[in-house]
């Protein structure tokens, strides 16, 4: 993880429970680097939304500390939250008004100029629909309008709770491309919670996995890939699999007989060429040699079910 000075969000031993009931969160130590798109993963009821509400000061922690931009939020709440945009699940919109009017009303409350209203509508690609009544917007357009509201103050940090909930595939792609654009071209640090693993995999640079109020994994996508690599196998089929297993075992490969094919524990990218060379040199006919990588879903489930 990065140096402390580079963290946009940091929690230390964060805990929370409702009344005197069972703990919802236990000893959560989030570390979100500047410029990251941080995927906050976990099944329903894991504690993701509760954590986000704590970060936004909508709930008070039972214990621990929350720092945003290097400062405890309890000491500098106004300064900190002026640099944060947030969208928690479905945005609250005035459906009888136009998209422009929705953003303009919020801009007036926050003393933000009209030029910024036009700018955020352009960023979320709603300029051509700005004067359409929101009741006629698609669900994806409403989510993008919610993002426009979150972006009004030119935030350095964007916090999104399930921003693609209920969207069709096109809407999901639109939101993904928008978040990548905000990170890449505007330098916004983004925390996004989701249970859509396949979508998160295409978007984030860092991942945190939460279940039953406890952090099970936190790190970069590269670190998670290293864990996934350790769970990957090479599947092999030849005309003499028993002979192939002996050859590979004699050359220090970790081999086992699968249901149909031979399985070799994956080590690195040079291994496939090495195995193919050994089997070909022995005169075996190779019908199949294929790397089967562990998916994010499989890795996620291995943490959740451990």
PDB file of C-alpha atoms in Angstrom:
ATOM      1  CA  UNK A   1       0.000   0.000   0.000  1.00  0.00           C
ATOM      2  CA  UNK A   2       1.077   3.635  -0.504  1.00  0.00           C
ATOM      3  CA  UNK A   3       2.747   5.982   1.932  1.00  0.00           C
ATOM      4  CA  UNK A   4       0.412   7.561   4.467  1.00  0.00           C
ATOM      5  CA  UNK A   5       0.803  10.991   2.822  1.00  0.00           C
ATOM      6  CA  UNK A   6      -0.696   9.636  -0.417  1.00  0.00           C
ATOM      7  CA  UNK A   7      -3.909   8.330   1.136  1.00  0.00           C
ATOM      8  CA  UNK A   8      -7.141  10.156   0.315  1.00  0.00           C
ATOM      9  CA  UNK A   9      -9.220   7.959   2.657  1.00  0.00           C
ATOM     10  CA  UNK A  10      -7.839   6.180   5.685  1.00  0.00           C
ATOM     11  CA  UNK A  11      -9.760   4.495   8.487  1.00  0.00           C
ATOM     12  CA  UNK A  12      -8.089   3.131  11.588  1.00  0.00           C
ATOM     13  CA  UNK A  13      -9.806   0.329  13.544  1.00  0.00           C
ATOM     14  CA  UNK A  14     -13.230   1.592  12.437  1.00  0.00           C
ATOM     15  CA  UNK A  15     -16.182  -0.136  14.109  1.00  0.00           C
ATOM     16  CA  UNK A  16     -19.928   0.385  14.207  1.00  0.00           C
ATOM     17  CA  UNK A  17     -23.050  -1.245  15.613  1.00  0.00           C
ATOM     18  CA  UNK A  18     -26.699  -0.227  15.779  1.00  0.00           C
ATOM     19  CA  UNK A  19     -27.760   0.388  19.387  1.00  0.00           C
ATOM     20  CA  UNK A  20     -26.277  -2.440  21.461  1.00  0.00           C
ATOM     21  CA  UNK A  21     -26.709  -5.109  18.836  1.00  0.00           C
ATOM     22  CA  UNK A  22     -24.187  -7.190  16.965  1.00  0.00           C
ATOM     23  CA  UNK A  23     -21.299  -5.269  15.404  1.00  0.00           C
ATOM     24  CA  UNK A  24     -21.959  -4.243  11.779  1.00  0.00           C
ATOM     25  CA  UNK A  25     -18.299  -3.314  11.227  1.00  0.00           C
ATOM     26  CA  UNK A  26     -15.212  -4.562  13.085  1.00  0.00           C
ATOM     27  CA  UNK A  27     -11.684  -3.129  12.860  1.00  0.00           C
ATOM     28  CA  UNK A  28     -11.959  -1.736   9.304  1.00  0.00           C
ATOM     29  CA  UNK A  29      -8.701  -0.209   8.044  1.00  0.00           C
ATOM     30  CA  UNK A  30      -9.396   1.290   4.629  1.00  0.00           C
ATOM     31  CA  UNK A  31      -6.473   2.761   2.670  1.00  0.00           C
ATOM     32  CA  UNK A  32      -7.436   4.468  -0.586  1.00  0.00           C
ATOM     33  CA  UNK A  33      -4.567   6.082  -2.532  1.00  0.00           C
ATOM     34  CA  UNK A  34      -4.780   9.364  -4.406  1.00  0.00           C
ATOM     35  CA  UNK A  35      -5.922   8.842  -7.992  1.00  0.00           C
ATOM     36  CA  UNK A  36      -7.198   5.305  -7.375  1.00  0.00           C
ATOM     37  CA  UNK A  37     -10.468   3.785  -8.482  1.00  0.00           C
ATOM     38  CA  UNK A  38     -11.140   1.641  -5.421  1.00  0.00           C
ATOM     39  CA  UNK A  39     -13.629  -1.189  -5.790  1.00  0.00           C
ATOM     40  CA  UNK A  40     -15.388  -1.930  -2.503  1.00  0.00           C
ATOM     41  CA  UNK A  41     -16.740  -5.466  -2.846  1.00  0.00           C
ATOM     42  CA  UNK A  42     -18.934  -7.626  -0.690  1.00  0.00           C
ATOM     43  CA  UNK A  43     -22.241  -9.493  -0.689  1.00  0.00           C
ATOM     44  CA  UNK A  44     -25.463  -7.795   0.410  1.00  0.00           C
ATOM     45  CA  UNK A  45     -25.290  -7.113   4.145  1.00  0.00           C
ATOM     46  CA  UNK A  46     -21.475  -7.078   4.227  1.00  0.00           C
ATOM     47  CA  UNK A  47     -21.374  -3.521   5.608  1.00  0.00           C
ATOM     48  CA  UNK A  48     -20.409  -1.565   2.465  1.00  0.00           C
ATOM     49  CA  UNK A  49     -23.186   1.030   2.661  1.00  0.00           C
ATOM     50  CA  UNK A  50     -22.695   1.462   6.414  1.00  0.00           C
ATOM     51  CA  UNK A  51     -18.983   2.131   5.824  1.00  0.00           C
ATOM     52  CA  UNK A  52     -19.815   4.715   3.166  1.00  0.00           C
ATOM     53  CA  UNK A  53     -22.324   6.449   5.445  1.00  0.00           C
ATOM     54  CA  UNK A  54     -19.626   6.649   8.117  1.00  0.00           C
ATOM     55  CA  UNK A  55     -17.165   8.143   5.619  1.00  0.00           C
ATOM     56  CA  UNK A  56     -19.759  10.795   4.725  1.00  0.00           C
ATOM     57  CA  UNK A  57     -20.447  11.575   8.409  1.00  0.00           C
ATOM     58  CA  UNK A  58     -24.051  10.367   8.073  1.00  0.00           C
ATOM     59  CA  UNK A  59     -23.393   7.910  10.894  1.00  0.00           C
ATOM     60  CA  UNK A  60     -21.094   8.236  13.881  1.00  0.00           C
ATOM     61  CA  UNK A  61     -18.518   5.459  14.393  1.00  0.00           C
ATOM     62  CA  UNK A  62     -18.630   3.299  17.477  1.00  0.00           C
ATOM     63  CA  UNK A  63     -14.846   3.297  17.563  1.00  0.00           C
ATOM     64  CA  UNK A  64     -11.774   4.116  15.505  1.00  0.00           C
ATOM     65  CA  UNK A  65     -10.879   7.078  13.352  1.00  0.00           C
ATOM     66  CA  UNK A  66     -11.700   8.305   9.833  1.00  0.00           C
ATOM     67  CA  UNK A  67      -9.269  10.502   7.921  1.00  0.00           C
ATOM     68  CA  UNK A  68     -10.049  12.156   4.591  1.00  0.00           C
ATOM     69  CA  UNK A  69      -7.310  14.068   2.745  1.00  0.00           C
ATOM     70  CA  UNK A  70      -5.032  13.283   5.680  1.00  0.00           C
ATOM     71  CA  UNK A  71      -7.220  14.983   8.319  1.00  0.00           C
ATOM     72  CA  UNK A  72      -9.729  13.487  10.780  1.00  0.00           C
ATOM     73  CA  UNK A  73     -13.197  14.357   9.447  1.00  0.00           C
ATOM     74  CA  UNK A  74     -14.471  15.121  12.958  1.00  0.00           C
ATOM     75  CA  UNK A  75     -11.984  18.010  13.135  1.00  0.00           C
ATOM     76  CA  UNK A  76     -12.497  19.490   9.650  1.00  0.00           C
ATOM     77  CA  UNK A  77     -15.893  18.333   8.354  1.00  0.00           C
ATOM     78  CA  UNK A  78     -16.816  21.404   6.274  1.00  0.00           C
ATOM     79  CA  UNK A  79     -13.435  21.654   4.556  1.00  0.00           C
ATOM     80  CA  UNK A  80     -13.303  17.914   3.874  1.00  0.00           C
ATOM     81  CA  UNK A  81     -16.834  17.556   2.509  1.00  0.00           C
ATOM     82  CA  UNK A  82     -16.479  20.538   0.203  1.00  0.00           C
ATOM     83  CA  UNK A  83     -14.013  18.350  -1.735  1.00  0.00           C
ATOM     84  CA  UNK A  84     -16.244  15.240  -1.836  1.00  0.00           C
ATOM     85  CA  UNK A  85     -19.027  14.296  -4.240  1.00  0.00           C
ATOM     86  CA  UNK A  86     -21.304  11.382  -3.431  1.00  0.00           C
ATOM     87  CA  UNK A  87     -24.066   9.296  -4.957  1.00  0.00           C
ATOM     88  CA  UNK A  88     -25.682   6.789  -2.606  1.00  0.00           C
ATOM     89  CA  UNK A  89     -27.729   4.283  -4.600  1.00  0.00           C
ATOM     90  CA  UNK A  90     -30.597   5.952  -6.553  1.00  0.00           C
ATOM     91  CA  UNK A  91     -30.260   9.765  -6.858  1.00  0.00           C
ATOM     92  CA  UNK A  92     -33.053  11.994  -5.497  1.00  0.00           C
ATOM     93  CA  UNK A  93     -34.294  14.032  -8.447  1.00  0.00           C
ATOM     94  CA  UNK A  94     -37.180  16.398  -9.241  1.00  0.00           C
ATOM     95  CA  UNK A  95     -38.791  14.376 -12.017  1.00  0.00           C
ATOM     96  CA  UNK A  96     -41.227  17.148 -13.039  1.00  0.00           C
ATOM     97  CA  UNK A  97     -38.260  19.435 -13.826  1.00  0.00           C
ATOM     98  CA  UNK A  98     -35.663  19.232 -16.585  1.00  0.00           C
ATOM     99  CA  UNK A  99     -32.199  17.804 -16.111  1.00  0.00           C
ATOM    100  CA  UNK A 100     -30.750  21.305 -16.357  1.00  0.00           C
ATOM    101  CA  UNK A 101     -33.146  22.646 -13.706  1.00  0.00           C
ATOM    102  CA  UNK A 102     -32.229  19.838 -11.304  1.00  0.00           C
ATOM    103  CA  UNK A 103     -28.546  20.720 -11.531  1.00  0.00           C
ATOM    104  CA  UNK A 104     -29.186  24.483 -11.582  1.00  0.00           C
ATOM    105  CA  UNK A 105     -31.198  24.365  -8.321  1.00  0.00           C
ATOM    106  CA  UNK A 106     -28.351  22.548  -6.538  1.00  0.00           C
ATOM    107  CA  UNK A 107     -25.811  24.934  -8.050  1.00  0.00           C
ATOM    108  CA  UNK A 108     -27.804  27.911  -6.698  1.00  0.00           C
ATOM    109  CA  UNK A 109     -27.846  26.458  -3.192  1.00  0.00           C
ATOM    110  CA  UNK A 110     -24.061  25.914  -3.364  1.00  0.00           C
ATOM    111  CA  UNK A 111     -23.366  29.286  -5.039  1.00  0.00           C
ATOM    112  CA  UNK A 112     -21.918  27.594  -8.149  1.00  0.00           C
ATOM    113  CA  UNK A 113     -21.883  29.407 -11.485  1.00  0.00           C
ATOM    114  CA  UNK A 114     -24.019  28.418 -14.491  1.00  0.00           C
ATOM    115  CA  UNK A 115     -20.906  27.620 -16.527  1.00  0.00           C
ATOM    116  CA  UNK A 116     -20.161  24.727 -14.152  1.00  0.00           C
ATOM    117  CA  UNK A 117     -23.735  23.405 -14.595  1.00  0.00           C
ATOM    118  CA  UNK A 118     -23.198  23.251 -18.346  1.00  0.00           C
ATOM    119  CA  UNK A 119     -19.766  21.689 -17.823  1.00  0.00           C
ATOM    120  CA  UNK A 120     -20.956  18.800 -15.638  1.00  0.00           C
ATOM    121  CA  UNK A 121     -23.872  18.073 -17.975  1.00  0.00           C
ATOM    122  CA  UNK A 122     -21.328  17.829 -20.767  1.00  0.00           C
ATOM    123  CA  UNK A 123     -19.043  15.569 -18.679  1.00  0.00           C
ATOM    124  CA  UNK A 124     -21.896  13.092 -18.097  1.00  0.00           C
ATOM    125  CA  UNK A 125     -23.018  13.442 -21.733  1.00  0.00           C
ATOM    126  CA  UNK A 126     -26.447  14.910 -21.002  1.00  0.00           C
ATOM    127  CA  UNK A 127     -26.067  18.258 -22.767  1.00  0.00           C
ATOM    128  CA  UNK A 128     -28.380  17.234 -25.599  1.00  0.00           C
ATOM    129  CA  UNK A 129     -31.025  16.049 -23.107  1.00  0.00           C
ATOM    130  CA  UNK A 130     -30.592  18.829 -20.558  1.00  0.00           C
ATOM    131  CA  UNK A 131     -33.997  20.408 -21.311  1.00  0.00           C
ATOM    132  CA  UNK A 132     -35.926  17.131 -21.257  1.00  0.00           C
ATOM    133  CA  UNK A 133     -38.092  16.451 -18.218  1.00  0.00           C
ATOM    134  CA  UNK A 134     -36.396  13.948 -15.902  1.00  0.00           C
ATOM    135  CA  UNK A 135     -39.539  11.757 -15.823  1.00  0.00           C
ATOM    136  CA  UNK A 136     -38.729  10.941 -19.445  1.00  0.00           C
ATOM    137  CA  UNK A 137     -35.108   9.964 -18.702  1.00  0.00           C
ATOM    138  CA  UNK A 138     -33.979   6.345 -18.828  1.00  0.00           C
ATOM    139  CA  UNK A 139     -32.590   4.829 -15.630  1.00  0.00           C
ATOM    140  CA  UNK A 140     -29.049   5.229 -17.005  1.00  0.00           C
ATOM    141  CA  UNK A 141     -29.666   8.911 -17.754  1.00  0.00           C
ATOM    142  CA  UNK A 142     -30.978   9.439 -14.211  1.00  0.00           C
ATOM    143  CA  UNK A 143     -27.823   7.830 -12.787  1.00  0.00           C
ATOM    144  CA  UNK A 144     -25.677  10.108 -14.953  1.00  0.00           C
ATOM    145  CA  UNK A 145     -27.688  13.122 -13.793  1.00  0.00           C
ATOM    146  CA  UNK A 146     -27.037  12.031 -10.210  1.00  0.00           C
ATOM    147  CA  UNK A 147     -23.335  11.941 -11.044  1.00  0.00           C
ATOM    148  CA  UNK A 148     -23.586  15.448 -12.517  1.00  0.00           C
ATOM    149  CA  UNK A 149     -24.948  16.645  -9.161  1.00  0.00           C
ATOM    150  CA  UNK A 150     -22.107  14.869  -7.337  1.00  0.00           C
ATOM    151  CA  UNK A 151     -19.564  16.533  -9.649  1.00  0.00           C
ATOM    152  CA  UNK A 152     -20.873  20.089  -9.319  1.00  0.00           C
ATOM    153  CA  UNK A 153     -18.331  21.144  -6.696  1.00  0.00           C
ATOM    154  CA  UNK A 154     -15.391  19.793  -8.755  1.00  0.00           C
ATOM    155  CA  UNK A 155     -14.650  17.161  -6.087  1.00  0.00           C
ATOM    156  CA  UNK A 156     -11.274  15.567  -5.565  1.00  0.00           C
ATOM    157  CA  UNK A 157     -13.020  12.458  -4.192  1.00  0.00           C
ATOM    158  CA  UNK A 158     -16.123  10.742  -5.548  1.00  0.00           C
ATOM    159  CA  UNK A 159     -17.946   8.159  -3.404  1.00  0.00           C
ATOM    160  CA  UNK A 160     -20.496   5.976  -5.191  1.00  0.00           C
ATOM    161  CA  UNK A 161     -22.660   3.258  -3.653  1.00  0.00           C
ATOM    162  CA  UNK A 162     -23.879   0.720  -6.252  1.00  0.00           C
ATOM    163  CA  UNK A 163     -23.971   3.303  -9.102  1.00  0.00           C
ATOM    164  CA  UNK A 164     -24.955   0.682 -11.718  1.00  0.00           C
ATOM    165  CA  UNK A 165     -27.816  -0.847  -9.699  1.00  0.00           C
ATOM    166  CA  UNK A 166     -30.710  -1.727 -12.006  1.00  0.00           C
ATOM    167  CA  UNK A 167     -28.981  -0.562 -15.194  1.00  0.00           C
ATOM    168  CA  UNK A 168     -29.086  -2.481 -18.452  1.00  0.00           C
ATOM    169  CA  UNK A 169     -25.758  -3.474 -20.109  1.00  0.00           C
ATOM    170  CA  UNK A 170     -25.582  -0.219 -22.099  1.00  0.00           C
ATOM    171  CA  UNK A 171     -26.182   1.857 -18.961  1.00  0.00           C
ATOM    172  CA  UNK A 172     -23.478  -0.066 -17.083  1.00  0.00           C
ATOM    173  CA  UNK A 173     -20.979   0.556 -19.901  1.00  0.00           C
ATOM    174  CA  UNK A 174     -21.871   4.274 -19.940  1.00  0.00           C
ATOM    175  CA  UNK A 175     -21.221   4.637 -16.201  1.00  0.00           C
ATOM    176  CA  UNK A 176     -17.971   2.649 -16.421  1.00  0.00           C
ATOM    177  CA  UNK A 177     -16.617   4.800 -19.257  1.00  0.00           C
ATOM    178  CA  UNK A 178     -17.632   7.955 -17.410  1.00  0.00           C
ATOM    179  CA  UNK A 179     -15.796   6.912 -14.217  1.00  0.00           C
ATOM    180  CA  UNK A 180     -12.666   5.981 -16.180  1.00  0.00           C
ATOM    181  CA  UNK A 181     -12.839   9.394 -17.875  1.00  0.00           C
ATOM    182  CA  UNK A 182     -13.179  11.202 -14.523  1.00  0.00           C
ATOM    183  CA  UNK A 183     -10.201   9.333 -13.085  1.00  0.00           C
ATOM    184  CA  UNK A 184      -7.967   9.566 -16.139  1.00  0.00           C
ATOM    185  CA  UNK A 185      -8.769  13.081 -17.386  1.00  0.00           C
ATOM    186  CA  UNK A 186      -9.874  14.903 -14.234  1.00  0.00           C
ATOM    187  CA  UNK A 187      -7.720  13.228 -11.570  1.00  0.00           C
ATOM    188  CA  UNK A 188     -10.677  12.284  -9.379  1.00  0.00           C
ATOM    189  CA  UNK A 189     -10.141   9.583  -6.737  1.00  0.00           C
ATOM    190  CA  UNK A 190     -13.136   7.245  -6.761  1.00  0.00           C
ATOM    191  CA  UNK A 191     -14.538   4.819  -4.192  1.00  0.00           C
ATOM    192  CA  UNK A 192     -17.203   2.629  -5.782  1.00  0.00           C
ATOM    193  CA  UNK A 193     -19.073  -0.139  -4.000  1.00  0.00           C
ATOM    194  CA  UNK A 194     -20.595  -2.936  -6.036  1.00  0.00           C
ATOM    195  CA  UNK A 195     -21.518  -6.599  -6.113  1.00  0.00           C
ATOM    196  CA  UNK A 196     -21.054  -6.799  -9.930  1.00  0.00           C
ATOM    197  CA  UNK A 197     -17.649  -8.468  -9.958  1.00  0.00           C
ATOM    198  CA  UNK A 198     -17.249  -8.695 -13.728  1.00  0.00           C
ATOM    199  CA  UNK A 199     -17.860  -4.957 -14.037  1.00  0.00           C
ATOM    200  CA  UNK A 200     -15.549  -3.972 -11.181  1.00  0.00           C
ATOM    201  CA  UNK A 201     -12.742  -6.021 -12.756  1.00  0.00           C
ATOM    202  CA  UNK A 202     -12.848  -3.762 -15.844  1.00  0.00           C
ATOM    203  CA  UNK A 203     -12.809  -0.545 -13.845  1.00  0.00           C
ATOM    204  CA  UNK A 204     -10.738  -0.484 -10.676  1.00  0.00           C
ATOM    205  CA  UNK A 205      -7.064  -0.121  -9.744  1.00  0.00           C
ATOM    206  CA  UNK A 206      -7.512  -1.236  -6.111  1.00  0.00           C
ATOM    207  CA  UNK A 207      -9.896  -3.608  -4.356  1.00  0.00           C
ATOM    208  CA  UNK A 208     -11.215  -4.114  -0.847  1.00  0.00           C
ATOM    209  CA  UNK A 209     -13.308  -7.192  -0.008  1.00  0.00           C
ATOM    210  CA  UNK A 210     -15.686  -6.928   2.940  1.00  0.00           C
ATOM    211  CA  UNK A 211     -17.884  -9.635   4.455  1.00  0.00           C
ATOM    212  CA  UNK A 212     -19.886  -9.737   7.682  1.00  0.00           C
ATOM    213  CA  UNK A 213     -18.322  -6.442   8.730  1.00  0.00           C
ATOM    214  CA  UNK A 214     -14.717  -7.586   8.366  1.00  0.00           C
ATOM    215  CA  UNK A 215     -12.097  -6.686   5.758  1.00  0.00           C
ATOM    216  CA  UNK A 216     -10.888  -9.893   4.087  1.00  0.00           C
ATOM    217  CA  UNK A 217      -8.573  -8.398   1.463  1.00  0.00           C
ATOM    218  CA  UNK A 218      -7.228  -4.992   0.512  1.00  0.00           C
ATOM    219  CA  UNK A 219      -4.657  -4.135  -2.130  1.00  0.00           C
ATOM    220  CA  UNK A 220      -3.977  -3.330  -5.751  1.00  0.00           C
ATOM    221  CA  UNK A 221      -5.446  -5.289  -8.635  1.00  0.00           C
ATOM    222  CA  UNK A 222      -1.906  -6.544  -9.287  1.00  0.00           C
ATOM    223  CA  UNK A 223      -1.705  -7.980  -5.759  1.00  0.00           C
ATOM    224  CA  UNK A 224      -5.051  -9.705  -6.232  1.00  0.00           C
ATOM    225  CA  UNK A 225      -3.894 -11.059  -9.592  1.00  0.00           C
ATOM    226  CA  UNK A 226      -0.898 -12.638  -7.849  1.00  0.00           C
ATOM    227  CA  UNK A 227      -3.292 -14.429  -5.502  1.00  0.00           C
ATOM    228  CA  UNK A 228      -5.434 -15.473  -8.453  1.00  0.00           C
ATOM    229  CA  UNK A 229      -2.364 -16.713 -10.312  1.00  0.00           C
ATOM    230  CA  UNK A 230      -1.646 -19.077  -7.420  1.00  0.00           C
ATOM    231  CA  UNK A 231      -5.079 -20.630  -7.970  1.00  0.00           C
ATOM    232  CA  UNK A 232      -4.673 -21.020 -11.757  1.00  0.00           C
ATOM    233  CA  UNK A 233      -3.942 -24.347 -13.455  1.00  0.00           C
ATOM    234  CA  UNK A 234      -2.700 -25.628 -16.813  1.00  0.00           C
ATOM    235  CA  UNK A 235      -4.960 -28.289 -18.309  1.00  0.00           C
ATOM    236  CA  UNK A 236      -3.254 -30.920 -20.445  1.00  0.00           C
ATOM    237  CA  UNK A 237      -4.471 -33.841 -22.552  1.00  0.00           C
ATOM    238  CA  UNK A 238      -2.188 -36.211 -24.495  1.00  0.00           C
ATOM    239  CA  UNK A 239      -2.363 -39.659 -26.052  1.00  0.00           C
ATOM    240  CA  UNK A 240      -0.639 -41.077 -22.920  1.00  0.00           C
ATOM    241  CA  UNK A 241      -1.642 -39.061 -19.881  1.00  0.00           C
ATOM    242  CA  UNK A 242      -0.120 -41.446 -17.344  1.00  0.00           C
ATOM    243  CA  UNK A 243       3.261 -41.134 -19.082  1.00  0.00           C
ATOM    244  CA  UNK A 244       2.844 -37.346 -19.285  1.00  0.00           C
ATOM    245  CA  UNK A 245       2.161 -37.145 -15.529  1.00  0.00           C
ATOM    246  CA  UNK A 246       5.359 -39.052 -14.735  1.00  0.00           C
ATOM    247  CA  UNK A 247       7.455 -36.864 -17.042  1.00  0.00           C
ATOM    248  CA  UNK A 248       6.079 -33.669 -15.519  1.00  0.00           C
ATOM    249  CA  UNK A 249       6.435 -34.931 -11.939  1.00  0.00           C
ATOM    250  CA  UNK A 250      10.064 -35.898 -12.641  1.00  0.00           C
ATOM    251  CA  UNK A 251      10.659 -32.284 -13.769  1.00  0.00           C
ATOM    252  CA  UNK A 252       9.320 -30.755 -10.518  1.00  0.00           C
ATOM    253  CA  UNK A 253       5.892 -29.799 -11.859  1.00  0.00           C
ATOM    254  CA  UNK A 254       2.964 -29.947  -9.373  1.00  0.00           C
ATOM    255  CA  UNK A 255       0.640 -32.381 -11.149  1.00  0.00           C
ATOM    256  CA  UNK A 256      -2.674 -34.022 -10.362  1.00  0.00           C
ATOM    257  CA  UNK A 257      -5.213 -35.998 -12.373  1.00  0.00           C
ATOM    258  CA  UNK A 258      -8.371 -34.001 -12.873  1.00  0.00           C
ATOM    259  CA  UNK A 259     -11.794 -35.431 -13.737  1.00  0.00           C
ATOM    260  CA  UNK A 260     -10.709 -35.848 -17.373  1.00  0.00           C
ATOM    261  CA  UNK A 261      -7.491 -33.913 -17.956  1.00  0.00           C
ATOM    262  CA  UNK A 262      -4.121 -33.540 -16.244  1.00  0.00           C
ATOM    263  CA  UNK A 263      -3.892 -30.386 -14.112  1.00  0.00           C
ATOM    264  CA  UNK A 264      -0.578 -28.640 -13.422  1.00  0.00           C
ATOM    265  CA  UNK A 265      -0.313 -25.763 -10.927  1.00  0.00           C
ATOM    266  CA  UNK A 266       0.468 -22.586 -12.857  1.00  0.00           C
ATOM    267  CA  UNK A 267       3.767 -20.908 -11.999  1.00  0.00           C
ATOM    268  CA  UNK A 268       4.659 -18.374 -14.707  1.00  0.00           C
ATOM    269  CA  UNK A 269       4.243 -17.619 -18.418  1.00  0.00           C
ATOM    270  CA  UNK A 270       7.338 -19.640 -19.403  1.00  0.00           C
ATOM    271  CA  UNK A 271       5.863 -22.810 -17.957  1.00  0.00           C
ATOM    272  CA  UNK A 272       3.559 -23.634 -20.882  1.00  0.00           C
ATOM    273  CA  UNK A 273       6.463 -23.633 -23.359  1.00  0.00           C
ATOM    274  CA  UNK A 274       8.547 -25.747 -20.962  1.00  0.00           C
ATOM    275  CA  UNK A 275       5.775 -28.336 -20.556  1.00  0.00           C
ATOM    276  CA  UNK A 276       5.037 -28.492 -24.278  1.00  0.00           C
ATOM    277  CA  UNK A 277       8.760 -29.028 -24.980  1.00  0.00           C
ATOM    278  CA  UNK A 278       9.051 -31.872 -22.445  1.00  0.00           C
ATOM    279  CA  UNK A 279       6.014 -33.717 -23.783  1.00  0.00           C
ATOM    280  CA  UNK A 280       6.950 -33.241 -27.426  1.00  0.00           C
ATOM    281  CA  UNK A 281      10.521 -34.414 -26.758  1.00  0.00           C
ATOM    282  CA  UNK A 282       9.072 -37.617 -25.256  1.00  0.00           C
ATOM    283  CA  UNK A 283       7.111 -38.206 -28.455  1.00  0.00           C
ATOM    284  CA  UNK A 284       3.669 -37.675 -26.949  1.00  0.00           C
ATOM    285  CA  UNK A 285       0.820 -36.271 -29.030  1.00  0.00           C
ATOM    286  CA  UNK A 286      -0.482 -33.136 -27.319  1.00  0.00           C
ATOM    287  CA  UNK A 287      -4.216 -32.715 -27.777  1.00  0.00           C
ATOM    288  CA  UNK A 288      -4.626 -29.810 -25.398  1.00  0.00           C
ATOM    289  CA  UNK A 289      -2.530 -27.495 -23.254  1.00  0.00           C
ATOM    290  CA  UNK A 290      -4.398 -24.505 -21.876  1.00  0.00           C
ATOM    291  CA  UNK A 291      -4.052 -22.042 -19.008  1.00  0.00           C
ATOM    292  CA  UNK A 292      -7.237 -21.863 -16.916  1.00  0.00           C
ATOM    293  CA  UNK A 293      -7.039 -18.670 -14.879  1.00  0.00           C
ATOM    294  CA  UNK A 294      -8.941 -18.213 -11.649  1.00  0.00           C
ATOM    295  CA  UNK A 295     -11.689 -15.630 -12.176  1.00  0.00           C
ATOM    296  CA  UNK A 296     -12.299 -12.670  -9.878  1.00  0.00           C
ATOM    297  CA  UNK A 297     -15.554 -14.371  -8.876  1.00  0.00           C
ATOM    298  CA  UNK A 298     -13.720 -17.547  -7.840  1.00  0.00           C
ATOM    299  CA  UNK A 299     -11.129 -15.559  -5.893  1.00  0.00           C
ATOM    300  CA  UNK A 300     -13.859 -13.467  -4.259  1.00  0.00           C
ATOM    301  CA  UNK A 301     -15.772 -16.597  -3.228  1.00  0.00           C
ATOM    302  CA  UNK A 302     -12.593 -18.151  -1.853  1.00  0.00           C
ATOM    303  CA  UNK A 303     -12.300 -15.174   0.537  1.00  0.00           C
ATOM    304  CA  UNK A 304     -16.005 -15.105   1.414  1.00  0.00           C
ATOM    305  CA  UNK A 305     -16.304 -18.839   2.032  1.00  0.00           C
ATOM    306  CA  UNK A 306     -13.004 -19.311   3.857  1.00  0.00           C
TER     307      UNK A 306
END
